[in-house]
């Protein structure tokens, strides 16, 4: 996909309306995780270095089109100023005059765009009023790109539009993973349920050579093959769906890999007594809570022969020991292959990122997307409105 970046734009003296995701967690007025602010810092620095006047557009919480004082972006100004290394101004009205008073290099944050009902309605009028006070539009909020909102979509059509640095990094990484990947490609899909990832599985079987299925959703596939998964999390009403996916994969030349052995327990809690058995032999009354060591060895062997890995969803109930073992072992192997230059590894999803951090290898992956919903929709093969609006 072709899109413009900061490097393509003449910025000097221009008012750049910059959509960012600074929807950070706040407790007692303090920002408890500044990751999202840190991610936009390179973009703001480069815009300022180019002589732009930087206007930040962002949402915070879900005020549903009304002014909700607790969701004012004003409370983020100190954290923004600290982590962006510049005194950030704030305007909650009189936007035109506030922008007119800006000098090149200044950074001005507008009030929560979701206070305006036009934002979530992708309203043309709201977008036009914003466009009238800016010269250029920069989107650095990939995580909001799956929503067609006024500041992620309509506005992008009204001004010369380009991607910020973190948007650029995300799109480049995603393209390397599924757009123009180095084959063969493996997708590892885990997590709790098949039902939440049907579109994902359907899209992947056409695009990858190996589909590794783990987590609770593997149980549904095992059951679809006639195995007795006992009390495991399993969507018994989706056995036909699972069979359809396996048939589609077969037709597309995609090999599906299910766990050959599994770790079982009688209760869903940390550190219960466990048994490791072949997937055909789940003990009566027990449930599968992780993939076994043989399954992990099988996964590692497949990854050894792959050029690219895209990963969403843990292989087991990783929040509880020892059911983090398979996810951590597979993650360490993927990280080692990546470090050795043999594998391009891209991962995303809320629990996936937590699991890879827990395994201590997130930094070794080629790219970790923190975008959640937008990452999943991209993996599902959907067009993201905020990204489409940037295409040159
Ligand atoms: P992500 O947020 O990365 O998209 P999901 O939300 O789909 O991932 O899945 C993560 C959840 O799946 C975790 O809460 C994990 O405990 C659960 N899970 C994984 N394997 C099992 C299993 N065998 N039985 C029950 N839950 C599981
Ligand atoms: Mg999740």
Coordinates of C-alpha atoms and ligand atoms in Angstrom, one line a residue:
X1 CA 0.0 0.0 0.0
X2 CA 1.4 3.4 -1.0
X3 CA 1.1 6.2 1.5
X4 CA 3.0 9.5 2.1
X5 CA 5.2 9.9 5.2
X6 CA 6.7 12.9 7.0
X7 CA 9.6 12.7 4.6
X8 CA 7.4 13.6 1.6
X9 CA 5.9 16.8 3.1
X10 CA 7.0 20.4 3.1
X11 CA 6.2 21.2 6.7
X12 CA 7.7 24.7 7.3
X13 CA 5.1 27.0 8.9
X14 CA 2.3 24.6 8.2
X15 CA -0.4 23.7 10.7
X16 CA -0.4 19.9 10.9
X17 CA -3.5 18.4 12.3
X18 CA -2.1 15.2 13.9
X19 CA -4.3 12.4 15.0
X20 CA -2.7 10.5 17.8
X21 CA -3.8 7.7 20.2
X22 CA -3.0 9.0 23.8
X23 CA -5.9 7.0 25.3
X24 CA -3.6 6.1 28.3
X25 CA -4.6 4.7 31.6
X26 CA -4.9 7.4 34.3
X27 CA -5.3 6.7 38.1
X28 CA -5.8 9.6 40.5
X29 CA -4.8 12.1 37.8
X30 CA -1.5 10.3 37.1
X31 CA -0.7 8.5 33.9
X32 CA 0.2 4.9 34.8
X33 CA 1.5 3.8 31.4
X34 CA 3.1 6.2 29.1
X35 CA 3.8 3.7 26.2
X36 CA 1.3 5.4 23.9
X37 CA 2.8 8.9 24.5
X38 CA 6.3 7.6 23.9
X39 CA 5.2 6.0 20.6
X40 CA 4.1 9.4 19.2
X41 CA 7.2 11.2 20.3
X42 CA 9.3 10.6 17.2
X43 CA 6.5 12.0 15.0
X44 CA 6.1 15.1 17.1
X45 CA 9.9 15.7 17.1
X46 CA 10.1 15.3 13.3
X47 CA 7.2 17.6 12.6
X48 CA 8.6 20.2 14.9
X49 CA 12.1 19.8 13.4
X50 CA 10.5 20.5 10.0
X51 CA 9.1 23.8 11.3
X52 CA 5.4 22.6 11.6
X53 CA 2.8 24.0 14.0
X54 CA 1.6 20.7 15.6
X55 CA -2.0 20.4 16.6
X56 CA -2.8 17.1 18.4
X57 CA -6.2 15.6 17.9
X58 CA -7.1 12.7 20.1
X59 CA -9.9 10.9 22.0
X60 CA -9.9 9.8 25.6
X61 CA -12.4 7.3 27.0
X62 CA -15.9 7.0 25.7
X63 CA -17.8 10.3 26.4
X64 CA -20.3 9.4 23.6
X65 CA -20.5 12.8 22.0
X66 CA -21.0 14.8 25.2
X67 CA -18.7 16.9 27.3
X68 CA -17.7 14.7 30.3
X69 CA -15.2 16.7 32.5
X70 CA -13.5 13.6 33.8
X71 CA -12.6 12.7 30.3
X72 CA -11.0 16.0 29.5
X73 CA -7.6 15.7 27.7
X74 CA -6.4 18.7 29.8
X75 CA -5.2 16.2 32.5
X76 CA -2.7 14.7 30.0
X77 CA -0.9 18.0 29.3
X78 CA 1.8 17.5 32.0
X79 CA 2.6 14.0 30.9
X80 CA 2.6 15.0 27.3
X81 CA 4.9 18.0 27.9
X82 CA 7.3 15.8 29.9
X83 CA 7.5 12.9 27.4
X84 CA 7.4 15.0 24.2
X85 CA 10.0 17.4 25.6
X86 CA 8.1 20.5 24.8
X87 CA 5.6 22.7 26.6
X88 CA 2.3 21.5 25.2
X89 CA -0.6 24.0 24.9
X90 CA -4.2 23.2 25.4
X91 CA -7.4 24.5 23.8
X92 CA -11.0 23.6 24.6
X93 CA -12.6 26.2 22.4
X94 CA -11.6 29.2 20.3
X95 CA -9.6 26.8 18.3
X96 CA -9.1 29.1 15.3
X97 CA -7.6 31.9 17.4
X98 CA -5.5 29.4 19.4
X99 CA -4.0 28.0 16.2
X100 CA -3.5 31.5 14.8
X101 CA -1.3 32.3 17.8
X102 CA 1.0 29.4 17.2
X103 CA 4.6 29.7 16.1
X104 CA 6.5 27.0 14.2
X105 CA 7.6 24.2 16.6
X106 CA 4.7 24.8 18.9
X107 CA 2.5 21.9 20.0
X108 CA -1.2 22.4 20.9
X109 CA -3.6 19.8 22.1
X110 CA -7.3 20.1 21.3
X111 CA -10.0 18.9 23.7
X112 CA -11.2 15.3 23.4
X113 CA -12.6 14.9 19.9
X114 CA -15.3 12.5 21.1
X115 CA -16.9 15.3 23.1
X116 CA -18.3 16.2 19.7
X117 CA -21.0 13.9 18.4
X118 CA -19.6 14.4 14.9
X119 CA -16.5 12.5 15.7
X120 CA -17.9 9.0 15.9
X121 CA -20.4 9.7 13.1
X122 CA -17.6 10.5 10.7
X123 CA -19.4 13.8 10.2
X124 CA -18.4 15.8 7.2
X125 CA -19.3 19.1 8.8
X126 CA -17.1 18.5 11.9
X127 CA -14.2 17.4 9.7
X128 CA -14.6 20.5 7.5
X129 CA -14.5 22.8 10.5
X130 CA -11.3 21.2 11.6
X131 CA -9.8 21.2 8.1
X132 CA -10.4 24.9 7.9
X133 CA -7.9 25.5 10.6
X134 CA -5.2 23.2 9.3
X135 CA -2.9 22.9 6.3
X136 CA -1.9 19.2 6.4
X137 CA -3.2 16.0 8.1
X138 CA -1.0 13.5 9.8
X139 CA -2.3 10.2 11.2
X140 CA -0.1 8.5 13.8
X141 CA -2.9 6.5 15.4
X142 CA -2.9 3.0 13.8
X143 CA -4.8 1.7 16.8
X144 CA -7.7 3.9 15.9
X145 CA -7.6 3.2 12.2
X146 CA -10.2 0.5 12.2
X147 CA -12.8 3.1 13.0
X148 CA -14.2 5.5 10.3
X149 CA -14.4 8.6 12.5
X150 CA -14.2 12.2 11.6
X151 CA -10.6 12.6 12.7
X152 CA -9.4 9.2 11.4
X153 CA -11.3 9.2 8.1
X154 CA -13.3 12.2 6.9
X155 CA -10.6 14.7 7.7
X156 CA -8.0 12.7 5.9
X157 CA -9.9 13.3 2.7
X158 CA -10.0 17.1 3.1
X159 CA -6.3 17.9 3.6
X160 CA -3.1 16.5 2.1
X161 CA -2.7 13.4 4.3
X162 CA 0.4 11.4 5.4
X163 CA 1.4 8.8 8.0
X164 CA 3.3 9.6 11.2
X165 CA 6.3 7.6 12.3
X166 CA 4.5 5.0 14.4
X167 CA 1.8 4.5 11.7
X168 CA 4.5 4.1 9.1
X169 CA 6.3 1.5 11.3
X170 CA 3.1 -0.4 11.9
X171 CA 2.1 -0.5 8.2
X172 CA 5.6 -1.5 7.1
X173 CA 5.7 -4.3 9.7
X174 CA 2.2 -5.6 8.8
X175 CA 3.1 -5.5 5.1
X176 CA 6.2 -7.6 5.8
X177 CA 4.0 -10.1 7.7
X178 CA 1.1 -10.7 5.3
X179 CA 1.3 -8.2 2.4
X180 CA 4.6 -9.2 0.9
X181 CA 6.0 -11.7 3.3
X182 CA 9.1 -13.9 3.0
X183 CA 7.6 -17.4 2.6
X184 CA 6.8 -19.9 3.9
X185 CA 4.5 -18.1 6.3
X186 CA 3.2 -19.5 9.6
X187 CA 0.3 -18.0 11.5
X188 CA 0.0 -18.9 15.1
X189 CA -3.6 -18.4 16.4
X190 CA -4.5 -19.1 20.0
X191 CA -6.7 -17.6 22.6
X192 CA -9.9 -18.6 24.2
X193 CA -12.5 -19.1 21.5
X194 CA -13.0 -19.9 17.8
X195 CA -16.1 -17.7 17.7
X196 CA -14.1 -14.5 18.2
X197 CA -11.6 -15.4 15.5
X198 CA -13.7 -16.9 12.7
X199 CA -12.9 -14.2 10.1
X200 CA -9.3 -14.3 11.1
X201 CA -9.0 -18.1 10.5
X202 CA -10.9 -17.8 7.3
X203 CA -8.6 -15.1 5.9
X204 CA -5.4 -16.8 7.1
X205 CA -5.9 -20.2 5.4
X206 CA -5.7 -18.4 2.1
X207 CA -2.5 -16.5 2.9
X208 CA -0.3 -18.8 5.0
X209 CA 1.3 -22.2 4.5
X210 CA 1.1 -23.2 8.2
X211 CA -1.8 -22.4 10.5
X212 CA -0.8 -23.3 14.1
X213 CA -3.8 -23.5 16.3
X214 CA -3.5 -23.3 20.1
X215 CA -5.2 -22.2 23.2
X216 CA -8.8 -22.9 24.0
X217 CA -9.8 -22.7 20.4
X218 CA -7.7 -25.7 19.5
X219 CA -10.0 -27.8 21.7
X220 CA -12.9 -27.0 19.3
X221 CA -10.8 -28.3 16.4
X222 CA -9.7 -31.4 18.3
X223 CA -13.4 -32.1 19.1
X224 CA -14.3 -31.6 15.5
X225 CA -11.8 -34.4 14.7
X226 CA -13.7 -36.6 17.0
X227 CA -11.5 -36.4 20.1
X228 CA -13.1 -36.2 23.6
X229 CA -11.9 -33.0 25.2
X230 CA -13.8 -33.7 28.4
X231 CA -14.3 -30.5 30.4
X232 CA -12.1 -28.3 28.3
X233 CA -13.3 -24.9 27.1
X234 CA -14.9 -26.0 23.7
X235 CA -17.5 -24.5 21.5
X236 CA -19.5 -27.6 20.6
X237 CA -21.9 -25.7 18.4
X238 CA -18.9 -24.7 16.2
X239 CA -17.7 -28.2 15.3
X240 CA -19.0 -27.9 11.7
X241 CA -17.4 -24.5 11.4
X242 CA -14.1 -25.9 12.5
X243 CA -14.5 -28.7 9.9
X244 CA -15.2 -26.1 7.2
X245 CA -12.0 -24.2 8.1
X246 CA -10.0 -27.4 8.0
X247 CA -11.5 -28.3 4.6
X248 CA -10.8 -24.8 3.3
X249 CA -7.2 -25.0 4.5
X250 CA -6.8 -28.4 2.8
X251 CA -8.0 -26.9 -0.5
X252 CA -5.7 -23.9 -0.2
X253 CA -2.6 -25.9 0.6
X254 CA -2.4 -24.6 4.2
X255 CA -1.3 -27.2 6.8
X256 CA -3.2 -26.9 10.1
X257 CA -1.2 -27.9 13.1
X258 CA -3.1 -28.9 16.3
X259 CA -1.4 -29.8 19.6
X260 CA -0.3 -33.5 19.6
X261 CA -0.1 -33.5 23.4
X262 CA -1.7 -31.3 26.0
X263 CA -1.4 -30.3 29.7
X264 CA -4.6 -31.0 31.7
X265 CA -5.9 -30.3 35.1
X266 CA -9.2 -30.8 37.0
X267 CA -9.5 -27.2 38.0
X268 CA -9.0 -23.8 36.4
X269 CA -6.5 -22.3 38.9
X270 CA -2.8 -21.7 39.3
X271 CA -0.6 -24.6 40.1
X272 CA -3.1 -27.5 40.4
X273 CA -1.9 -31.1 39.9
X274 CA -1.4 -31.6 36.1
X275 CA -1.1 -34.4 33.7
X276 CA 0.5 -34.3 30.3
X277 CA -1.1 -36.7 27.8
X278 CA -1.6 -37.3 24.1
X279 CA -4.5 -35.1 22.8
X280 CA -6.6 -38.3 22.4
X281 CA -6.2 -39.2 26.1
X282 CA -7.6 -36.3 28.1
X283 CA -8.4 -37.8 31.5
X284 CA -12.1 -38.0 32.5
X285 CA -13.4 -34.8 34.1
X286 CA -10.2 -32.8 33.2
X287 CA -9.6 -29.8 31.0
X288 CA -6.9 -28.9 28.6
X289 CA -5.1 -25.7 29.8
X290 CA -1.9 -25.7 27.7
X291 CA -0.1 -27.4 24.8
X292 CA 2.4 -30.1 25.8
X293 CA 6.1 -30.3 25.2
X294 CA 5.7 -32.5 22.1
X295 CA 3.3 -29.9 20.6
X296 CA 5.9 -27.1 21.3
X297 CA 8.7 -29.2 19.7
X298 CA 6.4 -29.6 16.6
X299 CA 5.7 -25.8 16.5
X300 CA 9.4 -25.0 16.8
X301 CA 10.2 -27.4 14.0
X302 CA 7.7 -25.8 11.7
X303 CA 9.0 -22.3 12.6
X304 CA 12.5 -23.5 11.7
X305 CA 11.4 -23.9 8.2
X306 CA 9.5 -20.6 7.9
X307 CA 10.5 -17.1 6.8
X308 CA 7.6 -15.3 8.5
X309 CA 5.5 -15.7 11.6
X310 CA 2.4 -13.8 12.5
X311 CA 1.1 -14.5 16.0
X312 CA -2.2 -13.7 17.7
X313 CA -3.4 -15.5 20.9
X314 CA -1.6 -17.5 23.5
X315 CA -1.2 -21.3 23.4
X316 CA -2.6 -21.8 26.8
X317 CA -4.1 -20.2 29.9
X318 CA -0.8 -18.3 30.3
X319 CA -2.0 -16.1 33.2
X320 CA -1.7 -19.1 35.5
X321 CA 1.5 -21.1 36.0
X322 CA 2.4 -23.7 34.7
X323 CA 0.1 -23.1 31.8
X324 CA 2.3 -20.3 30.4
X325 CA 5.0 -22.9 29.5
X326 CA 4.1 -23.6 25.9
X327 CA 3.5 -20.0 25.0
X328 CA 6.8 -18.9 26.6
X329 CA 8.8 -21.7 25.0
X330 CA 7.4 -21.1 21.5
X331 CA 7.9 -17.3 22.0
X332 CA 11.6 -17.9 23.0
X333 CA 12.1 -20.0 20.0
X334 CA 10.6 -17.5 17.6
X335 CA 12.7 -14.8 19.3
X336 CA 15.9 -16.8 18.8
X337 CA 15.1 -17.3 15.1
X338 CA 14.4 -13.6 14.7
X339 CA 17.6 -12.6 16.4
X340 CA 19.5 -15.0 14.1
X341 CA 17.9 -13.2 11.1
X342 CA 16.0 -16.3 10.0
X343 CA 12.5 -15.2 10.8
X344 CA 10.3 -12.1 10.5
X345 CA 8.1 -12.2 13.5
X346 CA 5.0 -10.0 14.0
X347 CA 2.6 -10.3 16.9
X348 CA -0.4 -8.5 18.2
X349 CA -3.4 -8.7 20.5
X350 CA -3.9 -7.6 24.1
X351 CA -3.3 -10.9 25.8
X352 CA -0.6 -11.9 23.2
X353 CA 1.5 -8.8 24.0
X354 CA 1.1 -9.5 27.7
X355 CA 2.1 -13.2 27.1
X356 CA 5.2 -12.2 25.1
X357 CA 6.2 -9.6 27.7
X358 CA 5.7 -12.3 30.4
X359 CA 8.1 -14.6 28.4
X360 CA 10.6 -11.7 28.3
X361 CA 11.1 -11.8 24.5
X362 CA 8.8 -9.0 23.2
X363 CA 11.9 -6.9 22.4
X364 CA 13.3 -9.6 20.1
X365 CA 10.3 -9.9 17.8
X366 CA 10.5 -8.0 14.5
X367 CA 7.4 -6.0 15.5
X368 CA 4.8 -6.1 18.2
X369 CA 1.6 -4.3 17.5
X370 CA -0.1 -2.9 20.5
X371 CA -3.1 -1.9 18.4
X372 CA -5.6 -4.6 19.6
X373 CA -8.7 -4.2 17.5
X374 CA -7.0 -2.6 14.5
X375 CA -4.4 -5.4 14.5
X376 CA -7.1 -8.1 14.5
X377 CA -9.1 -6.4 11.8
X378 CA -6.0 -6.2 9.7
X379 CA -5.3 -9.9 10.3
X380 CA -8.8 -10.6 9.2
X381 CA -8.0 -9.0 5.9
X382 CA -10.4 -6.1 6.4
X383 CA -9.7 -2.6 4.9
X384 CA -9.0 -0.2 7.8
X385 CA -10.8 3.1 7.0
X386 CA -8.0 5.2 8.6
X387 CA -5.4 3.5 6.6
X388 CA -7.3 3.5 3.3
X389 CA -7.8 7.3 3.7
X390 CA -4.1 7.7 3.7
X391 CA -3.4 5.8 0.5
X392 CA -1.8 8.0 -2.0
Ligands
LIG1 P1 -5.6 -11.7 22.4 O1 -6.1 -10.8 23.5 O2 -4.1 -11.7 22.3 O3 -6.3 -11.5 21.1 P2 -7.4 -13.8 23.3 O4 -8.2 -12.8 24.1 O5 -8.1 -14.3 22.1 O6 -6.0 -13.2 22.9 O7 -7.1 -15.0 24.2 C1 -6.5 -15.0 25.5 C2 -7.2 -15.8 26.5 O8 -7.3 -17.2 26.1 C3 -6.4 -15.8 27.8 O9 -7.2 -15.3 28.8 C4 -6.1 -17.3 28.1 O10 -6.3 -17.7 29.4 C5 -7.2 -18.0 27.3 N1 -6.9 -19.4 27.0 C6 -5.8 -19.9 26.3 N2 -5.8 -21.2 26.3 C7 -6.9 -21.6 27.0 C8 -7.4 -22.9 27.4 N3 -6.8 -24.0 27.0 N4 -8.5 -22.9 28.1 C9 -9.1 -21.8 28.5 N5 -8.7 -20.5 28.2 C10 -7.6 -20.4 27.5
LIG2 MG1 -7.9 -10.8 24.7

